[in-house]
XYZ file of C-alpha atoms in Angstrom:
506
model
C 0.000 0.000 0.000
C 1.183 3.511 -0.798
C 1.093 6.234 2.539
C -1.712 7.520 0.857
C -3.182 4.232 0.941
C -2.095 3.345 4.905
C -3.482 7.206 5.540
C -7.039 6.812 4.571
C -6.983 3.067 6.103
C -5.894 4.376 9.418
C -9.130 6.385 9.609
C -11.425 4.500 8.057
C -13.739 1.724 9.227
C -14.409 2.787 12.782
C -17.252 2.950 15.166
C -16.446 5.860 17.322
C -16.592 5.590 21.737
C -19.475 5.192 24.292
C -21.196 8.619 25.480
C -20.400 8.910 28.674
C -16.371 9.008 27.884
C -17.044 11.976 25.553
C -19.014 13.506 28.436
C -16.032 12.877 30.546
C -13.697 14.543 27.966
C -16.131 17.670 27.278
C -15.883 18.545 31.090
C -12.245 19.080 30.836
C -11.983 22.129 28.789
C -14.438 24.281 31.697
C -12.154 23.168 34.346
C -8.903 24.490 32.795
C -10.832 27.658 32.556
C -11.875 27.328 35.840
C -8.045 26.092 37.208
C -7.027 29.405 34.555
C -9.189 32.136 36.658
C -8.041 30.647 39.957
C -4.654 30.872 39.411
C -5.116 34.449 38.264
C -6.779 35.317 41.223
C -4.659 33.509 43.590
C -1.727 35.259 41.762
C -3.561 39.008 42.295
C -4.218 37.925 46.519
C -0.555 37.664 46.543
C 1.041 39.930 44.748
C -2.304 43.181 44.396
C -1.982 43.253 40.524
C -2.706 41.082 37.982
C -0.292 39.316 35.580
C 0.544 42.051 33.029
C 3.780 40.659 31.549
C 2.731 39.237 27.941
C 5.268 36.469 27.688
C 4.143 35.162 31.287
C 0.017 35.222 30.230
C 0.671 33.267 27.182
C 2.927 30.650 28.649
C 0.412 30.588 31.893
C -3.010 30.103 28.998
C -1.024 27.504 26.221
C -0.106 25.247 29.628
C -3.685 25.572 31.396
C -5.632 26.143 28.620
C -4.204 23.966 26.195
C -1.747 21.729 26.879
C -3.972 19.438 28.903
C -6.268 18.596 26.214
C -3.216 17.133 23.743
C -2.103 15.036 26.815
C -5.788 13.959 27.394
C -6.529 12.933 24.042
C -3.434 11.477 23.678
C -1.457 9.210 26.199
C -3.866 10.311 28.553
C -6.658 9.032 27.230
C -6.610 5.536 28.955
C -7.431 7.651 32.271
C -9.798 9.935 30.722
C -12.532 9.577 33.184
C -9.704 10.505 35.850
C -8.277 13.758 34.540
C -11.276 15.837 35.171
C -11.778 14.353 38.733
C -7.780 15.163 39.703
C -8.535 19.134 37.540
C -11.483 19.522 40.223
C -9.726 18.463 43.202
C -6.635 21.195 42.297
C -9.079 23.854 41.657
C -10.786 23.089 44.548
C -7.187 23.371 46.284
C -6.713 26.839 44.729
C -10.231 27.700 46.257
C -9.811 26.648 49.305
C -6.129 28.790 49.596
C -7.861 31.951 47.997
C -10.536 31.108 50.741
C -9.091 30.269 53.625
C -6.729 33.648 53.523
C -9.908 36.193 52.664
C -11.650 34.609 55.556
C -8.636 35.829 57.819
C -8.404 39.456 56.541
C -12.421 39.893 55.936
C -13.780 37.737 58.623
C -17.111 37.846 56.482
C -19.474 35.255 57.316
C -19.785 31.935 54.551
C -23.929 33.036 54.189
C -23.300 36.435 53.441
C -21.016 35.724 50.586
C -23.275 33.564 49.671
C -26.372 36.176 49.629
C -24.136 38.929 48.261
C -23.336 36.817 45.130
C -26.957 35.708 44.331
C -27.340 39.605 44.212
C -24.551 40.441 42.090
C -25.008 41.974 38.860
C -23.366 41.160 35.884
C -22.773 42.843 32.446
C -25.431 42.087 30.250
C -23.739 42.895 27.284
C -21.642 39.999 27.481
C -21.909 36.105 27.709
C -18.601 34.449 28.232
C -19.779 31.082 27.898
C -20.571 31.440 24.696
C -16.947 33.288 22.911
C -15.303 30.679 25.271
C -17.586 27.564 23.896
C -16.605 28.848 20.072
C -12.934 28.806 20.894
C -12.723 25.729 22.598
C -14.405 24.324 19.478
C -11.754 25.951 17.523
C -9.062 24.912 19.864
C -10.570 21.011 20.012
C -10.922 20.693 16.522
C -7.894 22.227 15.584
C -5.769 19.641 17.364
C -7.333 16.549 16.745
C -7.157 17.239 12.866
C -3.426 16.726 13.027
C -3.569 14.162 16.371
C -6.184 11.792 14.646
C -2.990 10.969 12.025
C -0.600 9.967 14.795
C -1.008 6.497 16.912
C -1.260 8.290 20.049
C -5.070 9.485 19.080
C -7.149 6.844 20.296
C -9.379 5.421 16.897
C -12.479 5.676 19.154
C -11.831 9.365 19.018
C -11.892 9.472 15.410
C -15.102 9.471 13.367
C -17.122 7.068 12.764
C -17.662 5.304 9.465
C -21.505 4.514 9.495
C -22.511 4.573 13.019
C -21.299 5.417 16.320
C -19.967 8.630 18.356
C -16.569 9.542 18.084
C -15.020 12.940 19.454
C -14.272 13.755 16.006
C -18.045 13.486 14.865
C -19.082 15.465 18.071
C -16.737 18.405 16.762
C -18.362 18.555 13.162
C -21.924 19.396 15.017
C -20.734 21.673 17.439
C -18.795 24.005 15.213
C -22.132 24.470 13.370
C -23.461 24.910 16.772
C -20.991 27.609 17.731
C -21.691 29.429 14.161
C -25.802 29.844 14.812
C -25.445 31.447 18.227
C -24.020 34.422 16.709
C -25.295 34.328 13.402
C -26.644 37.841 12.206
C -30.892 35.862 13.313
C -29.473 36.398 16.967
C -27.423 39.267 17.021
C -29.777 41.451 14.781
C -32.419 43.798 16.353
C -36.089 43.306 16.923
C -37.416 42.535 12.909
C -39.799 46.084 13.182
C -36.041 47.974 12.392
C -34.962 45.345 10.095
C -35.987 44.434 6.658
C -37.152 41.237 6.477
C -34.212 39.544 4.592
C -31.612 41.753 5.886
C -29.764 38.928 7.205
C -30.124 36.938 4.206
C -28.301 39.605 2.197
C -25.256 39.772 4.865
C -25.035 36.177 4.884
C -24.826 35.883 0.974
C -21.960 38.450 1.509
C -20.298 36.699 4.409
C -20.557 33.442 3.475
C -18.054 33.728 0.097
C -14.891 33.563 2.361
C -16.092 30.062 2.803
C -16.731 28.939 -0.368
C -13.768 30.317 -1.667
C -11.859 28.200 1.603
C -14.274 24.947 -0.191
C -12.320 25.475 -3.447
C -9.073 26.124 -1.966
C -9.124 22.948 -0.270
C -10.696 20.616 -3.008
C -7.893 21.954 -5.311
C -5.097 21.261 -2.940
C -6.019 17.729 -2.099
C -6.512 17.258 -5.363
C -3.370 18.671 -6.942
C -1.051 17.188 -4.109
C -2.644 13.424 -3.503
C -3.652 14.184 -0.285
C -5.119 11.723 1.656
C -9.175 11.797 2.734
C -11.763 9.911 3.819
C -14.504 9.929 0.810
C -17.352 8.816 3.153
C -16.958 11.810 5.156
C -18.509 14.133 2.563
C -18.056 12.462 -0.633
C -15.244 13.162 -3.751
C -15.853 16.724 -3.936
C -17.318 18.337 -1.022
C -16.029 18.927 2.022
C -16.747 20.893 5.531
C -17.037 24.628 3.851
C -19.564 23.946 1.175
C -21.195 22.504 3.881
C -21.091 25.422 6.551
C -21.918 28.082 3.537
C -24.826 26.365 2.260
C -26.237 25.779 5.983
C -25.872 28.996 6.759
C -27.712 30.626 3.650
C -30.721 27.662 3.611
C -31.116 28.930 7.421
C -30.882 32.670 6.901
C -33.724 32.091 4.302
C -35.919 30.075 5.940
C -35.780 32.414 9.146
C -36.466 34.751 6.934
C -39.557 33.484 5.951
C -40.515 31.875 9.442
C -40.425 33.691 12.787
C -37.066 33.307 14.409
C -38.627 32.708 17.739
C -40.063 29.355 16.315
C -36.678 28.394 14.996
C -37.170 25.291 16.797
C -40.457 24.338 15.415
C -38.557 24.542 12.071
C -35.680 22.652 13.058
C -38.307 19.731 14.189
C -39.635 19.601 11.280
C -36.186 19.881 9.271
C -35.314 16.651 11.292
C -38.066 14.620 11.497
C -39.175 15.056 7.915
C -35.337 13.748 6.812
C -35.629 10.881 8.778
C -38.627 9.661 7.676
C -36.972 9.778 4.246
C -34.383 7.711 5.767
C -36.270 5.255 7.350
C -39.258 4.415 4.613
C -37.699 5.346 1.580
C -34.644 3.934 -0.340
C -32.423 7.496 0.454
C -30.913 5.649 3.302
C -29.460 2.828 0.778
C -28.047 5.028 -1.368
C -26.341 7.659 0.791
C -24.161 4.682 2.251
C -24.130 2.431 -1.080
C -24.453 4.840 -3.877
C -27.105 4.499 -6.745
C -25.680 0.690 -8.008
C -25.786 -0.512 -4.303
C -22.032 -1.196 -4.894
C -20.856 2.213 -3.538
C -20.611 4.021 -6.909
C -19.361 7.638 -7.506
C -20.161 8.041 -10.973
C -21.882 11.489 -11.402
C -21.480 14.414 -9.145
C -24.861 13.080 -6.917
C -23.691 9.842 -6.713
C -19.670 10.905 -5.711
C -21.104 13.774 -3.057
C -24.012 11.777 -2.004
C -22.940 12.599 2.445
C -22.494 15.938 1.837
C -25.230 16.784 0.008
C -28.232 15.174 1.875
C -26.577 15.192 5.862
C -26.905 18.924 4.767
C -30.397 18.592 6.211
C -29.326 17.457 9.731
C -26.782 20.003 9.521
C -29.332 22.431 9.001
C -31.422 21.377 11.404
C -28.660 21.658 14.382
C -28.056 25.045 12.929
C -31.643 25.996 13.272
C -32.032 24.738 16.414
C -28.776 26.273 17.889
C -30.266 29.874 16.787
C -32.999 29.333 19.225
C -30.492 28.230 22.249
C -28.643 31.937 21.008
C -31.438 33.919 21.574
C -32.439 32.125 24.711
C -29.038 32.920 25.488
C -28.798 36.462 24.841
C -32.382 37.461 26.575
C -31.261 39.963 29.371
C -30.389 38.590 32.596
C -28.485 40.747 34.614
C -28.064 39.087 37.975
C -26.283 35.957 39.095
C -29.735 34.973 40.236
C -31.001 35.124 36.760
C -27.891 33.241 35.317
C -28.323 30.020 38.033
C -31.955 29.749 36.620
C -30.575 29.815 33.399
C -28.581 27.388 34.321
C -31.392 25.036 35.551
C -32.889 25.708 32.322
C -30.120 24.189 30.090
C -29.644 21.123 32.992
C -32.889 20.483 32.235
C -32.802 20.713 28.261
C -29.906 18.655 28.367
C -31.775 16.197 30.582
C -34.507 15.664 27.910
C -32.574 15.475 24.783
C -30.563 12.930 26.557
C -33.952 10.897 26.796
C -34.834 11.805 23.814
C -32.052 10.419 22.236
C -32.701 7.690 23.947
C -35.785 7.147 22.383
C -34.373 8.035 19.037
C -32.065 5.304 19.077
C -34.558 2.674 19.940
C -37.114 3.694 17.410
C -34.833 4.621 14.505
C -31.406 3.729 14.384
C -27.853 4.944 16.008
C -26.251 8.150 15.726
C -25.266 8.495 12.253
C -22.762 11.741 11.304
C -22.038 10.283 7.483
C -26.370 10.877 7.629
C -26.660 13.558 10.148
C -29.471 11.553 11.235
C -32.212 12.796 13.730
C -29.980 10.959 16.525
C -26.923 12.740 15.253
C -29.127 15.877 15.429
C -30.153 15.620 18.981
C -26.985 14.041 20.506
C -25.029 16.779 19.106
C -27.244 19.355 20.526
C -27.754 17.655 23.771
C -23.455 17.480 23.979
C -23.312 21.179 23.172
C -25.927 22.208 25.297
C -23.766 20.751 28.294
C -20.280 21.922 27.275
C -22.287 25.480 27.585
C -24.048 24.456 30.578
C -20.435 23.479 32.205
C -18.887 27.237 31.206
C -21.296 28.888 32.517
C -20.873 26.975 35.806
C -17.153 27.819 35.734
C -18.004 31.397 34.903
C -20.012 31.764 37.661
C -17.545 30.049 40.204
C -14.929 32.746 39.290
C -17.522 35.372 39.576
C -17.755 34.192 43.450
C -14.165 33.990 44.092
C -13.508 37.115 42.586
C -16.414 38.788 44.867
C -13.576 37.498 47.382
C -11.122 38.794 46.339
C -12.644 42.347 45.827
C -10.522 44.280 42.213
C -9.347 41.083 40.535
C -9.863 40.327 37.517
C -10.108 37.454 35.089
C -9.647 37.690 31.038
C -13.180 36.313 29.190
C -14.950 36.417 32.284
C -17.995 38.149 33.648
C -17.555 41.055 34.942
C -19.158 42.638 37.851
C -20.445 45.865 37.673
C -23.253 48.222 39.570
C -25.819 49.434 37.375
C -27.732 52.329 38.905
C -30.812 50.762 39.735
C -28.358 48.300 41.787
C -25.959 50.271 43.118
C -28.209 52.088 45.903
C -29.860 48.764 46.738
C -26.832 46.296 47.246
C -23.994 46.926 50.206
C -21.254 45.326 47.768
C -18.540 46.376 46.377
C -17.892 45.729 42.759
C -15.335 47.043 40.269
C -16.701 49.204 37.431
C -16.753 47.966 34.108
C -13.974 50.906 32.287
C -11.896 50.045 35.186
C -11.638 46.286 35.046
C -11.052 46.640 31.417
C -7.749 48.837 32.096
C -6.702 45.867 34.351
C -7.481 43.256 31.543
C -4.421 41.292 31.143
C -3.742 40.101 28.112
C -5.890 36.546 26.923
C -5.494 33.673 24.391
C -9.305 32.918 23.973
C -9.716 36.487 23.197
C -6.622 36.314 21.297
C -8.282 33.103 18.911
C -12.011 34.305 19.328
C -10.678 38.108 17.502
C -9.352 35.388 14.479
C -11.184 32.401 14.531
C -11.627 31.632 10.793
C -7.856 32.250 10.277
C -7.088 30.295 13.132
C -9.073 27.173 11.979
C -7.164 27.934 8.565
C -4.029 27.749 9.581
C -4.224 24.924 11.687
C -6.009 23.069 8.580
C -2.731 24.292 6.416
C -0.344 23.532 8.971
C -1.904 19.854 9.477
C -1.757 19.243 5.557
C 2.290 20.228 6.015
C 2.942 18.112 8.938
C 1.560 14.696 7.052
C 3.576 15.776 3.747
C 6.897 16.284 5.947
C 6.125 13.494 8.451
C 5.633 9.898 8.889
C 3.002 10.542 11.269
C 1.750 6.775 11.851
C 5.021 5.204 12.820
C 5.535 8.396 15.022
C 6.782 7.577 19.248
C 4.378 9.015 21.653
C 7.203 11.478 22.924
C 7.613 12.666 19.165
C 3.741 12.717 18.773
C 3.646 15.399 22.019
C 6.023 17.032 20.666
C 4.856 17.675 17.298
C 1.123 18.600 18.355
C 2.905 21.199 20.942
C 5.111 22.812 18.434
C 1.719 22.974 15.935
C -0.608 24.416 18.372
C 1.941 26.761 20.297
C 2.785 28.155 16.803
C -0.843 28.948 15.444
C -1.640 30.194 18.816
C 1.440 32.452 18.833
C 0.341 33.702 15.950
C -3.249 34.549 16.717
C -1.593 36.749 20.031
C 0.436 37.999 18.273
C -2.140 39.709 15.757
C -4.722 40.402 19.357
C -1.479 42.297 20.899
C -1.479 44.630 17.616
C -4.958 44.435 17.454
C -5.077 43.599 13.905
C -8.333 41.230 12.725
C -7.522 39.545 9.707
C -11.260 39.871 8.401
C -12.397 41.784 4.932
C -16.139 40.430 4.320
């Protein structure tokens, strides 16, 4: 076999890993935020100021931020399940410290604390969870694009061939998840000062960068031999085409339906598609091609995943622009956010049984389809990855009410409004000063760039496997590699957020 050949076998022909361990693995990103903030704050109790040198924040974010996720889906990932209990118990170290020392200077009872940051009021302007949710996407993707072609990267992680839930499948779903909660339907104003297909119109203009990325890649691979995995999206398409024509399908059928029932529509979107799966003969031919012997002749036929999974695609999409402007109604309170956060515990909780249900009625979670499983595990995943930021979010809002003029980068801040200000006792930095204490931030940093980000990584992973034997690689080589690769394009990407230059035209 050529290393084309031993490429595409390498990632071919599996069946993905059980639910729970991806669960495991999705609560490990919200506690290196979490250990991130603590450390800050624990650093600003010791020394009165935050970290301001920029060599220091970087190295402190790549090795907390980072760093753990190579080693956990790597030679960590044997002891998955006990990473995120030994990141709890050192955060809950770090708490107890930052506690334990407040206590003796403040001598404020536990209850009032407690009291004083159910009252607390936040910036409603600004939703951490969900810039840190589309970086950690970014970030997630981004290295298991290049790890997935390296021994290390366990081949549950990798996606699935016909059935089954790998991490890789997962990250296909939730980047079009991370897309529709701040697509222009969200974002946009009440529709009495918009025309109706106002965001229709931007999203014909913003969507070319994409297609243009679609071309860019299907000429490459093309030209150079790389290798790919056909029945991911067929011979010709691949993940832009895919994200562009989402995008515009959704933009015009909110623009026809009320955005508010976005949900109603994405029902529909689903259910409808599966019943084509399951009584008609479109199942058959998506996984066996027209001749039932896998053919590719004609472009249907050779596209035939990427064209109709569009459908699920678009349903996630639709359904994801309803969690956004759930999202972004105005809550201004801690109060209001641990409601909130009820709210999504309990979404979660029925799409879980949902899925369920799915599964025993239909058939298993399908990403080659996008299948109405794929659909609602994807969104019930993504709905707790959110659910767990905003749980981190809000345990460095407490500490920092301990630790009264700290600050945290791409966390909420707290500020006194004035219909607040007279009414609560606490004190609570204002808004243009924590942002003059802002120390420099590498979510920030990636969430200014995101698109480049994703496209250099995508570059940068083509370059590795050209220059590389990557599957007879050692694991301390492997580390090494995916290190050098994801210190570099996030170098890069703070680098451009120091200057404050975004790389965006469209």
């Amino acid at each position: 076999m050529s290393q084309k050949q031993l490429k595409e076998a390498f990632i071919s022909n599996l069946n993905g890993t059980s639910l729970l361990e991806i669960s495991a693995g999705l609560s490990l990103p919200p506690l290196c935020l979490l250990c991130r903030g603590l450390l800050l704050i624990l650093y600003y109790l010791h020394h009165g100021k935050p970290v301001s040198s920029r060599k220091y924040s970087l190295l402190l974010d790549f090795l907390v931020l980072v760093s753990p996720l190579v080693f956990s889906c790597t030679i960590l990932s044997p002891i998955i399940f006990f990473i995120p209990v030994i990141l709890a118990a050192f955060c809950a170290g770090i708490f107890s410290k930052i506690y334990s020392q407040t206590k003796q200077e403040a001598r404020v009872p536990f209850g009032q604390i407690v009291k004083e940051f159910q009252k607390a009021c936040l910036d409603p302007e600004c939703i951490p969870a969900i810039t840190v949710f589309r970086v950690y996407v970014n970030v997630l993707t981004s290295i298991s694009i290049l790890a997935v072609d390296f021994p290390q990267y366990p081949r549950r992680y990798a996606k699935a061939e016909t059935y089954g839930t790998g991490a890789m499948d997962l990250g296909v779903g939730a980047f079009i998840f991370g897309n529709a909660l701040v697509c222009p339907e969200v974002r946009q104003k009440p529709p009495r000062t918009q025309p109706r297909f106002s965001s229709l119109a931007r999203q014909v203009f913003s969507v070319w960068p994409l297609v243009a990325l679609g071309v860019g890649r299907l000429l490459s691979v093309k030209s150079i031999e790389y290798h790919e995995h056909t029945s991911e999206y067929g011979v010709h398409w691949n993940f832009f085409f895919t994200l562009a024509l989402v995008r515009l399908a959704a933009s015009l059928l909110l623009a026809i339906f009320p955005k508010h029932k976005a949900w109603l529509v994405a029902l529909a979107v689903a259910v409808l598609y599966q019943l084509l799966l399951s009584t008609t003969s479109l199942k058959m031919f998506i996984l066996h091609g027209s001749d039932g012997r896998g053919s590719r002749l004609g472009f249907l036929n050779a596209n035939r995943e990427g064209l109709f999974s569009l459908l699920g695609y678009l349903a996630i999409y639709l359904a994801s622009v309803q969690v956004g402007l759930w999202l972004l109604q105005r809550r201004s309170s801690v109060r209001g956010w641990l409601e909130a956060l009820g709210g999504l515990a309990l979404a979660v909780l029925a799409l879980w049984v949902l899925l369920q249900l799915c599964q025993a009625c239909t058939e298993p979670v399908s990403r080659r389809m996008a299948n109405l499983p794929f659909c609602t595990w994807v969104l019930a995943q993504c709905l707790l990855l959110l659910a767990f930021f905003v749980l981190a979010d809000l345990s460095l809002v407490f500490t920092k009410l301990l630790v009264k003029g700290s600050s945290v980068p791409c966390c909420w801040k707290v500020v006194q409004p004035p219909d607040c200000r007279k009414k609560q006792g606490m004190e609570a930095e204002p808004v243009g000063r924590q942002d003059k204490l802002s120390q420099p931030c590498l979510i920030s940093a990636i969430n200014k760039n995101q698109l480049l980000f994703f496209l250099l990584a995508n570059v940068m992973t083509g370059a590795v496997n050209i220059l590389i034997d990557t599957i007879h690689s050692k694991a301390a080589f492997t580390l090494c590699i995916l290190h050098l690769y994801m210190f570099f394009n996030c170098l890069i990407m703070y680098i451009l957020h120091t200057r404050n230059i975004v790389l965006k035209f469209w």
